[in-house]
mmCIF file of C-alpha atoms and ligand atoms in Angstrom:
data_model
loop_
_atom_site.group_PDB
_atom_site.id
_atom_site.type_symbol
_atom_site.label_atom_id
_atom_site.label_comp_id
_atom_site.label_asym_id
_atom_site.label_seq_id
_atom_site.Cartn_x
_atom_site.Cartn_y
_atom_site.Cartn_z
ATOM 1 C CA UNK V 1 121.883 6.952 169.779
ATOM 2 C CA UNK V 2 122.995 8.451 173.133
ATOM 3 C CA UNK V 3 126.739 6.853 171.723
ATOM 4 C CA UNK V 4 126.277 9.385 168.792
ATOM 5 C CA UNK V 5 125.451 12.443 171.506
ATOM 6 C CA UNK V 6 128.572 11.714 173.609
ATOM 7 C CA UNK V 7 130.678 11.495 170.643
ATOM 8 C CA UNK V 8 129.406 14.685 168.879
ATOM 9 C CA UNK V 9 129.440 16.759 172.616
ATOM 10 C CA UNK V 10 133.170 15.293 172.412
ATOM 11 C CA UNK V 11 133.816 16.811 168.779
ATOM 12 C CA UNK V 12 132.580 19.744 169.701
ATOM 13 C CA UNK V 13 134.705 20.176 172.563
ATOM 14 C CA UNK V 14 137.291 19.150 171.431
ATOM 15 C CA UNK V 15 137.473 21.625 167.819
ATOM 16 C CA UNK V 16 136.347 24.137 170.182
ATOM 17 C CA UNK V 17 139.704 23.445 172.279
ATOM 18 C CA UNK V 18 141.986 23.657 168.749
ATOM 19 C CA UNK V 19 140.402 26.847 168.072
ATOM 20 C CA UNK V 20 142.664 28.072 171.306
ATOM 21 C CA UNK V 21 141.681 30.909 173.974
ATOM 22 C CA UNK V 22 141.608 34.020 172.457
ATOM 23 C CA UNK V 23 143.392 36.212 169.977
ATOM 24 C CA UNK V 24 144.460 39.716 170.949
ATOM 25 C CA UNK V 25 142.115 42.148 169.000
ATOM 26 C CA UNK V 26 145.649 43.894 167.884
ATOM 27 C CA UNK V 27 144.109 47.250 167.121
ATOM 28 C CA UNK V 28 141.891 46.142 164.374
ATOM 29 C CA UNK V 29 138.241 48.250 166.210
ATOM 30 C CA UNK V 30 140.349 51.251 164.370
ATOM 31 C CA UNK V 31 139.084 49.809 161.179
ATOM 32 C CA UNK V 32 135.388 50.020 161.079
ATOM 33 C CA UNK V 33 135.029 49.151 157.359
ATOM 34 C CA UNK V 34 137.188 46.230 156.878
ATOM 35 C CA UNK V 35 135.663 43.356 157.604
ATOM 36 C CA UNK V 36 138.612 41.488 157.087
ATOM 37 C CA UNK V 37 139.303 40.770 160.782
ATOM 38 C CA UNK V 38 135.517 40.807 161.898
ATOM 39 C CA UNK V 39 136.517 37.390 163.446
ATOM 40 C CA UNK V 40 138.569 39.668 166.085
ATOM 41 C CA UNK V 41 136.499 42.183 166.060
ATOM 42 C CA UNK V 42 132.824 41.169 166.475
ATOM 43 C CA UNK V 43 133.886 39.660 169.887
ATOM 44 C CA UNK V 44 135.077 36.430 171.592
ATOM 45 C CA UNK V 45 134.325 33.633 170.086
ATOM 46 C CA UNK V 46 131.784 31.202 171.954
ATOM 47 C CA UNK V 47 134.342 28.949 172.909
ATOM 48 C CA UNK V 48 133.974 28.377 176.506
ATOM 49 C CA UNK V 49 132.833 25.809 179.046
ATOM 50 C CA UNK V 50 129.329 27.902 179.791
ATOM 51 C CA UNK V 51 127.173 29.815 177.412
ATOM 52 C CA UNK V 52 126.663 32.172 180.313
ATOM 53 C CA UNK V 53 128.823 33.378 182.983
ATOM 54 C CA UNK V 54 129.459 35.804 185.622
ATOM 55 C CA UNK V 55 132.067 38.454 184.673
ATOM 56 C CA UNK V 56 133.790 41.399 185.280
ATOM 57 C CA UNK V 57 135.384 44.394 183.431
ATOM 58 C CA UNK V 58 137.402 47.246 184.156
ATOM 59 C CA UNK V 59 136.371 50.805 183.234
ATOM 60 C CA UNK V 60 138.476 54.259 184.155
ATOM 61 C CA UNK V 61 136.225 57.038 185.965
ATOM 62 C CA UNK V 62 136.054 60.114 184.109
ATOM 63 C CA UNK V 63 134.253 63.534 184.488
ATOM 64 C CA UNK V 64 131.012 62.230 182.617
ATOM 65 C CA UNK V 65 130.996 59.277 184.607
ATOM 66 C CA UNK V 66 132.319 59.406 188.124
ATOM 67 C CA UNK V 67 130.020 57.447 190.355
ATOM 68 C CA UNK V 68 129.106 54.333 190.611
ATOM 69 C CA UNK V 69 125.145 54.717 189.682
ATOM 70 C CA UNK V 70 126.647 57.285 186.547
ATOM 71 C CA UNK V 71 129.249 53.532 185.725
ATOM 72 C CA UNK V 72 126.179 51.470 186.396
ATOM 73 C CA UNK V 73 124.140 52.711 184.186
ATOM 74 C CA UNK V 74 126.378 53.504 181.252
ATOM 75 C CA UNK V 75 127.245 50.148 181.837
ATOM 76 C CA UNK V 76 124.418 48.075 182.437
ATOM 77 C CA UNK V 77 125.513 47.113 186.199
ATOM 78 C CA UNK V 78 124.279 46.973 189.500
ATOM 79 C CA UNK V 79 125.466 50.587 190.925
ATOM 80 C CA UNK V 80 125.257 48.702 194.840
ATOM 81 C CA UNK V 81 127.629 45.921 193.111
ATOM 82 C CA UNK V 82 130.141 48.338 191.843
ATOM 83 C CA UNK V 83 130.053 50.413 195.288
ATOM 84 C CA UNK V 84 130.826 47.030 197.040
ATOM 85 C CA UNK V 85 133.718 45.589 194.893
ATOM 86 C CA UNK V 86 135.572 49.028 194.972
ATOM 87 C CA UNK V 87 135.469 49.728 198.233
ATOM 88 C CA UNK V 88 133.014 53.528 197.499
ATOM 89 C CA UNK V 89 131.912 54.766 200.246
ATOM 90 C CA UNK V 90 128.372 55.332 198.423
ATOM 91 C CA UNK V 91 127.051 54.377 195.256
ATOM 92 C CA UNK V 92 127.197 58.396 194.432
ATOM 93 C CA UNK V 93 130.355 59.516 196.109
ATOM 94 C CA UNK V 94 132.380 60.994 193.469
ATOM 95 C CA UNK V 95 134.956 59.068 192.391
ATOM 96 C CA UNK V 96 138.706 60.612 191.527
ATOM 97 C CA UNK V 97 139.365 60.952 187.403
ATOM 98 C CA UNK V 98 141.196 57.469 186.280
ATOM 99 C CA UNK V 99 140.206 55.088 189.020
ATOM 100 C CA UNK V 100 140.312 51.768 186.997
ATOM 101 C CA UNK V 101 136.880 49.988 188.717
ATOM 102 C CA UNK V 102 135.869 46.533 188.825
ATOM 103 C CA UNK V 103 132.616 45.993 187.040
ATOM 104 C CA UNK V 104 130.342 42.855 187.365
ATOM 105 C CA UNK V 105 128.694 42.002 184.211
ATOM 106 C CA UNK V 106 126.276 38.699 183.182
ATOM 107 C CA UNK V 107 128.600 37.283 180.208
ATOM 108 C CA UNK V 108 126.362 35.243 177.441
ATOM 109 C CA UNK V 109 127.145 33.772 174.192
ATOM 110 C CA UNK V 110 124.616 35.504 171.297
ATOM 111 C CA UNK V 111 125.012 32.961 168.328
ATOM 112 C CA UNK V 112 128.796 33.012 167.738
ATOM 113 C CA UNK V 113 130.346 35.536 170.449
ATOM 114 C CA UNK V 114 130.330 36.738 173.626
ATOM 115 C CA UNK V 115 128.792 39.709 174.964
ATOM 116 C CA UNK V 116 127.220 41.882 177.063
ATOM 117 C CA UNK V 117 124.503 44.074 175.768
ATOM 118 C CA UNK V 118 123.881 47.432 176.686
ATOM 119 C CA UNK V 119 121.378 50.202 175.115
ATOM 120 C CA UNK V 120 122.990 53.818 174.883
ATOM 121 C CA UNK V 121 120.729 56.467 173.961
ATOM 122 C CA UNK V 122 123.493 59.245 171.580
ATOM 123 C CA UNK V 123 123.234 62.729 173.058
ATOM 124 C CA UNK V 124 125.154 64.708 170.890
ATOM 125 C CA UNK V 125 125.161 64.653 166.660
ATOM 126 C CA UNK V 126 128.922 64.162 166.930
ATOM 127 C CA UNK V 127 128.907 60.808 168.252
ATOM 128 C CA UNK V 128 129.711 57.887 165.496
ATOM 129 C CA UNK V 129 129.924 53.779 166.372
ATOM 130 C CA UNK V 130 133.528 54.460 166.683
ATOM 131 C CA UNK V 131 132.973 57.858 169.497
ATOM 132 C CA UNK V 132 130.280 55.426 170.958
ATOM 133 C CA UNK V 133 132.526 52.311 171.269
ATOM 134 C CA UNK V 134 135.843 54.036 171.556
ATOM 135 C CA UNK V 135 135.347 57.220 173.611
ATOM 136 C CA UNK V 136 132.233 56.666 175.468
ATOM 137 C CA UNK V 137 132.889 52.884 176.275
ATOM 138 C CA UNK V 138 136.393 53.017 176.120
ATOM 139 C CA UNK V 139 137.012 49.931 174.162
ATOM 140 C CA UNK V 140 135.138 47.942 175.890
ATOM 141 C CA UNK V 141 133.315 47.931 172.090
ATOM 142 C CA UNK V 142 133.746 47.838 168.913
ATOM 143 C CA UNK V 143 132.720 50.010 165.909
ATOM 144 C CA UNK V 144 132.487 46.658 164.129
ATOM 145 C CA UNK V 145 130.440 44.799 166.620
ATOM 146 C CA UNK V 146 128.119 47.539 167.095
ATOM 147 C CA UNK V 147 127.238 48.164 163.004
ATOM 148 C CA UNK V 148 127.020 44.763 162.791
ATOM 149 C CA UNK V 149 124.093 44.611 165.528
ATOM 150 C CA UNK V 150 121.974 47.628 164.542
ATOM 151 C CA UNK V 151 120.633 48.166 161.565
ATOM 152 C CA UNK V 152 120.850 52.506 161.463
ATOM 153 C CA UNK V 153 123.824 53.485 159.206
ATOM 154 C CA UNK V 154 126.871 55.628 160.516
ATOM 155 C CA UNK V 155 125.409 58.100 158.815
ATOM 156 C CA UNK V 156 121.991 58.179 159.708
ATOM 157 C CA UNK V 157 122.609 58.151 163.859
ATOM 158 C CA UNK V 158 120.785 61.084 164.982
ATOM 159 C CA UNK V 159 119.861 62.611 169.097
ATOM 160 C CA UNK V 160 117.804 60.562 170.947
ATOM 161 C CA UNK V 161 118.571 56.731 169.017
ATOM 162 C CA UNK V 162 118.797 53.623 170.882
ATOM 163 C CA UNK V 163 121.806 51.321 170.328
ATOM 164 C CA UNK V 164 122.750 48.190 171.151
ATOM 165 C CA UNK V 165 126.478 47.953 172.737
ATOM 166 C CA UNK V 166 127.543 45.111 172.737
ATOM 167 C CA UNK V 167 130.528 44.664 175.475
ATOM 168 C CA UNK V 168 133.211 42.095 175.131
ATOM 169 C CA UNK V 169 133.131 39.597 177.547
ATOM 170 C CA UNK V 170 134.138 35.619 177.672
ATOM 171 C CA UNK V 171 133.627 32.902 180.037
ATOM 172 C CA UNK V 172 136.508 30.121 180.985
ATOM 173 C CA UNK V 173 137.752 27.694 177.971
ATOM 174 C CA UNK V 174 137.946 23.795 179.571
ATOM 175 C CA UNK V 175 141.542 24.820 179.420
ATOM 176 C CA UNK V 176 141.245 27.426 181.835
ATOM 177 C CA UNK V 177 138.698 25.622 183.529
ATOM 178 C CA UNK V 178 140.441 22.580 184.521
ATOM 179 C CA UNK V 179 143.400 25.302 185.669
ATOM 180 C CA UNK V 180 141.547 26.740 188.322
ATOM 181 C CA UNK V 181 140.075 29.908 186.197
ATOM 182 C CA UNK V 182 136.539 31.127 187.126
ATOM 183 C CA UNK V 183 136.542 34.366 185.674
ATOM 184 C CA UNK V 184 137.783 36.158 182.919
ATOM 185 C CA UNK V 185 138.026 39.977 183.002
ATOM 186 C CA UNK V 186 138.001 42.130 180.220
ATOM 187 C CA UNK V 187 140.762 44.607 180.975
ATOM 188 C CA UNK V 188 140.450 47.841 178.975
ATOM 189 C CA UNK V 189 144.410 48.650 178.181
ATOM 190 C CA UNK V 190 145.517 52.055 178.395
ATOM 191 C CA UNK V 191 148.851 54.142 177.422
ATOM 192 C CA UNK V 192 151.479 52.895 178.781
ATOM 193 C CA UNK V 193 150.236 49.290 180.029
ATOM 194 C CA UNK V 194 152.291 46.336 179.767
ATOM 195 C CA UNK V 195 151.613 42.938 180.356
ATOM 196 C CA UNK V 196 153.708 42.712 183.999
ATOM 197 C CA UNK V 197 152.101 45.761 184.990
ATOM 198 C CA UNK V 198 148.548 44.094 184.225
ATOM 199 C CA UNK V 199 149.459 40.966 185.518
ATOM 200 C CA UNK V 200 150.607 43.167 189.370
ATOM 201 C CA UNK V 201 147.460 44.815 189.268
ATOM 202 C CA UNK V 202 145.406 41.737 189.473
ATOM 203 C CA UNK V 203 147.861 39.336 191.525
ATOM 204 C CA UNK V 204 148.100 36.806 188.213
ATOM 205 C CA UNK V 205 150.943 35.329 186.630
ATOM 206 C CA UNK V 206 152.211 37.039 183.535
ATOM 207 C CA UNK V 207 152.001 33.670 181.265
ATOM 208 C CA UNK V 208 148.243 33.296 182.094
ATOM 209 C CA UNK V 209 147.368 36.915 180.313
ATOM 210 C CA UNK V 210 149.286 36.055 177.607
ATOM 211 C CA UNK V 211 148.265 32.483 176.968
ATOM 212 C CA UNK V 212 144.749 33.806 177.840
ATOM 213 C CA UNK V 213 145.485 36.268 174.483
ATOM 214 C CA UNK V 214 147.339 34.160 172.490
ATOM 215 C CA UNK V 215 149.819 36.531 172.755
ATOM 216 C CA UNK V 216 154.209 36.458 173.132
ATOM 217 C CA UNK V 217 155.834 38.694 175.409
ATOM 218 C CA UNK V 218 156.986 41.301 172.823
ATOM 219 C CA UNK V 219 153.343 41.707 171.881
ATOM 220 C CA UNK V 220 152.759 45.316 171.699
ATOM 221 C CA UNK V 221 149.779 46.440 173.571
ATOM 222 C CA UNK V 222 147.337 49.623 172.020
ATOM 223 C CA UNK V 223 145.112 51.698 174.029
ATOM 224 C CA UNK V 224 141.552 51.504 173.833
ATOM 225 C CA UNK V 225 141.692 47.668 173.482
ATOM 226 C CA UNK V 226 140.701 44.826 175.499
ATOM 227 C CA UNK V 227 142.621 42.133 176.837
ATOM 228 C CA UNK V 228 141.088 39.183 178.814
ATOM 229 C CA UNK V 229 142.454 38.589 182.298
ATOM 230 C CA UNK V 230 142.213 35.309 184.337
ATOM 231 C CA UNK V 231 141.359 35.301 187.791
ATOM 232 C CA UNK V 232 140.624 32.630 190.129
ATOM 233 C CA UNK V 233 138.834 34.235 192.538
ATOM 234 C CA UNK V 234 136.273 37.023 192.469
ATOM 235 C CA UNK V 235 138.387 40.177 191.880
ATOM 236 C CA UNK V 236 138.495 43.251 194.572
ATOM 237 C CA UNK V 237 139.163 46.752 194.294
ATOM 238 C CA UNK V 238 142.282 47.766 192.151
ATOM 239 C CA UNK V 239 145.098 48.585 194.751
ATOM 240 C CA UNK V 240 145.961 52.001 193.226
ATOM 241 C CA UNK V 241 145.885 51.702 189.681
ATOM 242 C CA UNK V 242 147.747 55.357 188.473
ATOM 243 C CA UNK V 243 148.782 53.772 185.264
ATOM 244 C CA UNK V 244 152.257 53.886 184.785
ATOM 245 C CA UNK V 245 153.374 57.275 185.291
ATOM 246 C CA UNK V 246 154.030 59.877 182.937
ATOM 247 C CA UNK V 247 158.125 59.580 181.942
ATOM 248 C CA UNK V 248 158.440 62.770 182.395
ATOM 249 C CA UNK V 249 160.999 63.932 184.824
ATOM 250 C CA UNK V 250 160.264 65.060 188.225
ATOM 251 C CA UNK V 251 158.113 68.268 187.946
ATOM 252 C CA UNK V 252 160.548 69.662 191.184
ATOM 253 C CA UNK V 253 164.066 69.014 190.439
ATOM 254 C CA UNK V 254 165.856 67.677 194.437
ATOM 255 C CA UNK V 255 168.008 70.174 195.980
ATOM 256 C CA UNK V 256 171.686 69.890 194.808
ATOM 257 C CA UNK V 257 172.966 68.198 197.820
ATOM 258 C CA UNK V 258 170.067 66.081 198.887
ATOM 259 C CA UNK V 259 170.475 64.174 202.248
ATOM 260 C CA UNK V 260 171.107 60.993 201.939
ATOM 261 C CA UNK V 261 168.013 59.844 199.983
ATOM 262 C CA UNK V 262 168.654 56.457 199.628
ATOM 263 C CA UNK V 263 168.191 55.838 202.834
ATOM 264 C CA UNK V 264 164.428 57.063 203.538
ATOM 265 C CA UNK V 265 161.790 54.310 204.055
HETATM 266 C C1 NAG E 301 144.752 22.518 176.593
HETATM 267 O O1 NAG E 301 145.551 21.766 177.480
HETATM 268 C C2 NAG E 301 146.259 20.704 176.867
HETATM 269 C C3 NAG E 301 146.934 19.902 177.950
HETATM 270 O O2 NAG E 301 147.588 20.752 178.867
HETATM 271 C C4 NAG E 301 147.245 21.296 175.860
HETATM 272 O O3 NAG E 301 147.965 20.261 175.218
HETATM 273 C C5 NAG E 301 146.475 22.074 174.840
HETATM 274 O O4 NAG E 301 147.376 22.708 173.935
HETATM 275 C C6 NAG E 301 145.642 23.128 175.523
HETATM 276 N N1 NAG E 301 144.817 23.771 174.530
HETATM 277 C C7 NAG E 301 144.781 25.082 174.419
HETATM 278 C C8 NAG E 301 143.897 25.564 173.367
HETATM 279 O O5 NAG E 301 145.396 25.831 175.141
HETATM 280 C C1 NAG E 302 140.875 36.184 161.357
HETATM 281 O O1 NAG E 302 140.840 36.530 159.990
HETATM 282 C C2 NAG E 302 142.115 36.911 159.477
HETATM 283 C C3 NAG E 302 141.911 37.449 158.074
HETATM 284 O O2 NAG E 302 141.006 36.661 157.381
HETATM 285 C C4 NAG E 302 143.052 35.705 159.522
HETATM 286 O O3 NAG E 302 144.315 36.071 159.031
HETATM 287 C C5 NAG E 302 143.175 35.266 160.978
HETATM 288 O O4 NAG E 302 143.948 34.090 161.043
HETATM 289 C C6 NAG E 302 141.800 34.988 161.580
HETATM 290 N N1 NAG E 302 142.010 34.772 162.986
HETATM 291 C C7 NAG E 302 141.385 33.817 163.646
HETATM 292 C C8 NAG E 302 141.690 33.721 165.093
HETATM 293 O O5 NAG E 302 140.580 33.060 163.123
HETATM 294 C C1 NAG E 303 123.275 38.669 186.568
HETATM 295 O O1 NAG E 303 122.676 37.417 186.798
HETATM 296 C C2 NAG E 303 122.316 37.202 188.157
HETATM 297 C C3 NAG E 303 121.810 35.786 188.274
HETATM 298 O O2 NAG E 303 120.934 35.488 187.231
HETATM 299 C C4 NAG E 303 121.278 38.236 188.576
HETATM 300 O O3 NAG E 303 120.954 38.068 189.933
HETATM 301 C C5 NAG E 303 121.863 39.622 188.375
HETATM 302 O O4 NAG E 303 120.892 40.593 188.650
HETATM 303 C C6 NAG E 303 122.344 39.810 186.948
HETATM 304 N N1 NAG E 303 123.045 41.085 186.872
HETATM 305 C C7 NAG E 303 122.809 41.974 185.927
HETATM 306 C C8 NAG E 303 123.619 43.214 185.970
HETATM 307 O O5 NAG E 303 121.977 41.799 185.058
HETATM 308 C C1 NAG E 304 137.744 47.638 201.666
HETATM 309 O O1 NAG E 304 136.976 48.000 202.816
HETATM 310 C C2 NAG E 304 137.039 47.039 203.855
HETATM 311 C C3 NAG E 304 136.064 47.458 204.938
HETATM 312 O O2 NAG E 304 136.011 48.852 205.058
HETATM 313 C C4 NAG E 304 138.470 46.943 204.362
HETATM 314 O O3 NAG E 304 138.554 45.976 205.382
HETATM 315 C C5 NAG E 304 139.350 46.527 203.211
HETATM 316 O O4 NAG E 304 140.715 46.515 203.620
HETATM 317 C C6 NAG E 304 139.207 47.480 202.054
HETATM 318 N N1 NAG E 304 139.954 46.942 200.940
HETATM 319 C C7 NAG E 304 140.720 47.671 200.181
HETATM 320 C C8 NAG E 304 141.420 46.941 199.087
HETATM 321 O O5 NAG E 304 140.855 48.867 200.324
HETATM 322 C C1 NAG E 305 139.833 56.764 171.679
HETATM 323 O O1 NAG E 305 139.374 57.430 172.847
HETATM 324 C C2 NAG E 305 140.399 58.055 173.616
HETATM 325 C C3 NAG E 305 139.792 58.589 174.884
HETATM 326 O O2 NAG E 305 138.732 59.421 174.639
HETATM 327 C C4 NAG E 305 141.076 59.147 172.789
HETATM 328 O O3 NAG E 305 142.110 59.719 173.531
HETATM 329 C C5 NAG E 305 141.618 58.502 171.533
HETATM 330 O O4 NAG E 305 142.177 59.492 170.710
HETATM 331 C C6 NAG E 305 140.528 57.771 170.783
HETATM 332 N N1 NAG E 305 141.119 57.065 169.652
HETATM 333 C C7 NAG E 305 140.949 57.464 168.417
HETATM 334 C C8 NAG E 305 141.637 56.663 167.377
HETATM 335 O O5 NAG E 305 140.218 58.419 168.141
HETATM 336 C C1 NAG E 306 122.097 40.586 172.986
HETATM 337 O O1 NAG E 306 121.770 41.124 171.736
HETATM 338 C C2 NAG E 306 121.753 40.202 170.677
HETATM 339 C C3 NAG E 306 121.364 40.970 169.427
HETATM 340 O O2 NAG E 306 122.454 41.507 168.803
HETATM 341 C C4 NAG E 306 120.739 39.116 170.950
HETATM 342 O O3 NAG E 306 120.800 38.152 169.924
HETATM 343 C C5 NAG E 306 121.053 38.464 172.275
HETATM 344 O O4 NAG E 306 120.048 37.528 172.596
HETATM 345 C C6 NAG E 306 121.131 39.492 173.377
HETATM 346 N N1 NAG E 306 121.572 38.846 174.598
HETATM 347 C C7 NAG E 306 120.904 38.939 175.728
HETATM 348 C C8 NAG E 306 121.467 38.205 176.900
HETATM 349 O O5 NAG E 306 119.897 39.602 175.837
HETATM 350 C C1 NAG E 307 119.962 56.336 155.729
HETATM 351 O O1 NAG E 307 118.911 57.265 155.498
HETATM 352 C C2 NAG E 307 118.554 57.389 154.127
HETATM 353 C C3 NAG E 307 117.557 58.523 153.997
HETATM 354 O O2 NAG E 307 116.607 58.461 155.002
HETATM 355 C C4 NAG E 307 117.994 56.047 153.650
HETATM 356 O O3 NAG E 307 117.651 56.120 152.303
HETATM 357 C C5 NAG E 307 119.055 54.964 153.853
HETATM 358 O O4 NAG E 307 118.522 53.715 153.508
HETATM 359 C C6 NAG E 307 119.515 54.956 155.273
HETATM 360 N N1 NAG E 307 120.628 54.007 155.368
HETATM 361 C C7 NAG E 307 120.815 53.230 156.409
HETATM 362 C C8 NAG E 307 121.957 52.285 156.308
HETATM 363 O O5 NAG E 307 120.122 53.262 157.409
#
């Protein structure tokens, strides 16, 4: 009988295993109504070591949200926790436009996926699942997830509703495990992010993002989505994080006959 367990915990690791790490969402959370790719888009699948983990995620300051007790509570998190892991000052100094922040969340599995649930109350008749998940959250959502976990219609959100949010989040495969991963991070991409430049920002080698993702190197990468980054340690602030700048050219064109410029250090 306890034969049987061992060899049923073993099948179940092991299809769990051939299901792989975890596929790139690939821009699908544009598509609320196609529930086509709801296997991408609900959230990661349950395929880890734990059913519950410590995590972390990134979210980008903004005018609406620029401290970390404004962060904490949009996001569910300890506003003390995101203060110490970025280095603030105070839990309500302000906090420049586009800092990326580190952001611990509890990680658990809720039947198939992965989440993190948070309740967002909609202030303004505008907002849709897609605004909510998108806009508000960044990405960190999905239109899909979210109709699929409260029962109001698009078109019946009104001022004042609850909803559930349910943020993507994923704890270690065995894989990963037996490699040294404790953490995964759900990295919200923005314009202009590539996988090198993701990989710098965290100190991680480019082939674990992209084996994390399931993902080749000519991948492209779409704003707005979320990628899962593997980290060894506990992570610490983001050494400046100004996503890669702008192309545009200079805005003050060098003198003529600049001296020597090559030279400065
Ligand atoms: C897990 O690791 C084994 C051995 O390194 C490898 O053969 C297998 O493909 C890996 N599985 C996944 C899903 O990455
Ligand atoms: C998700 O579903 C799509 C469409 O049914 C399918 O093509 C894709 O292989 C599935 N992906 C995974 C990871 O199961
Ligand atoms: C996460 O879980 C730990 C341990 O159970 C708990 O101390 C902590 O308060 C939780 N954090 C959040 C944000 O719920
Ligand atoms: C964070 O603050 C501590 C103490 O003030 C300092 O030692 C450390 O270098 C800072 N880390 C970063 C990444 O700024
Ligand atoms: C998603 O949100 C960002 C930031 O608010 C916005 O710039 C972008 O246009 C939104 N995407 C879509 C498809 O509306
Ligand atoms: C999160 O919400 C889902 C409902 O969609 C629920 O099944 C699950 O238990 C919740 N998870 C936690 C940790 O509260
Ligand atoms: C939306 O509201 C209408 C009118 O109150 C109701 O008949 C309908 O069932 C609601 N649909 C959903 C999906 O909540």
């Amino acid at each position: 009988m306890s034969k049987l367990c061992v060899l049923l915990v073993l099948l179940v690791l092991q299809s769990r295993e051939i299901q792989g790490q975890q596929p790139y969402i690939n821009n699908h959370q544009l598509d609320c109504y196609n529930k086509a790719y709801n296997n991408l888009t609900s959230g990661f699948d349950c395929n880890g070591v734990q059913s519950s983990c410590q995590s972390y995620l990134t979210f980008r300051s903004n005018p609406l949200y620029n401290s970390a007790v404004e962060i904490g509570y949009l996001l569910g998190a300890k506003a003390t926790q995101i203060a110490s892991i970025n280095n603030l000052t105070s839990d309500v100094a302000t906090i420049p436009t586009d800092t990326v922040l580190v952001i611990p969340v509890n990680c658990s599995c809720s039947s198939l996926y992965y989440q993190y649930n948070v309740t967002y109350r909609l202030k303004d008749k505008t907002e849709t699942y897609f605004i909510v998940a998108n806009d508000t959250f960044q990405g960190l959502s999905t239109c899909q997830a979210m109709m699929s976990q409260n029962k109001v219609g698009d078109k019946n959100l009104s001022v004042g509703l609850d909803l559930l949010v349910p943020l993507r989040c994923a704890c270690p495969t065995s894989n990963q495990t037996a490699s040294g991963i404790k953490y995964l991070l759900t990295y919200m991409v923005t314009w202009g992010d590539t996988i090198s430049y993701i990989a710098d920002l965290f100190v991680v080698d480019q082939q674990t993002i992209l084996d994390a993702n399931q993902l080749s190197q000519d991948q492209t990468l779409y704003p707005f989505t979320t990628l899962l980054v593997p980290l060894n340690t506990t992570p610490t602030k983001i050494e400046h994080s100004q996503p890669s700048p702008p192309p545009a050219p200079a805005p003050q064109t060098p003198p003529a006959s600049s001296p020597d410029e090559s030279n400065s250090s």
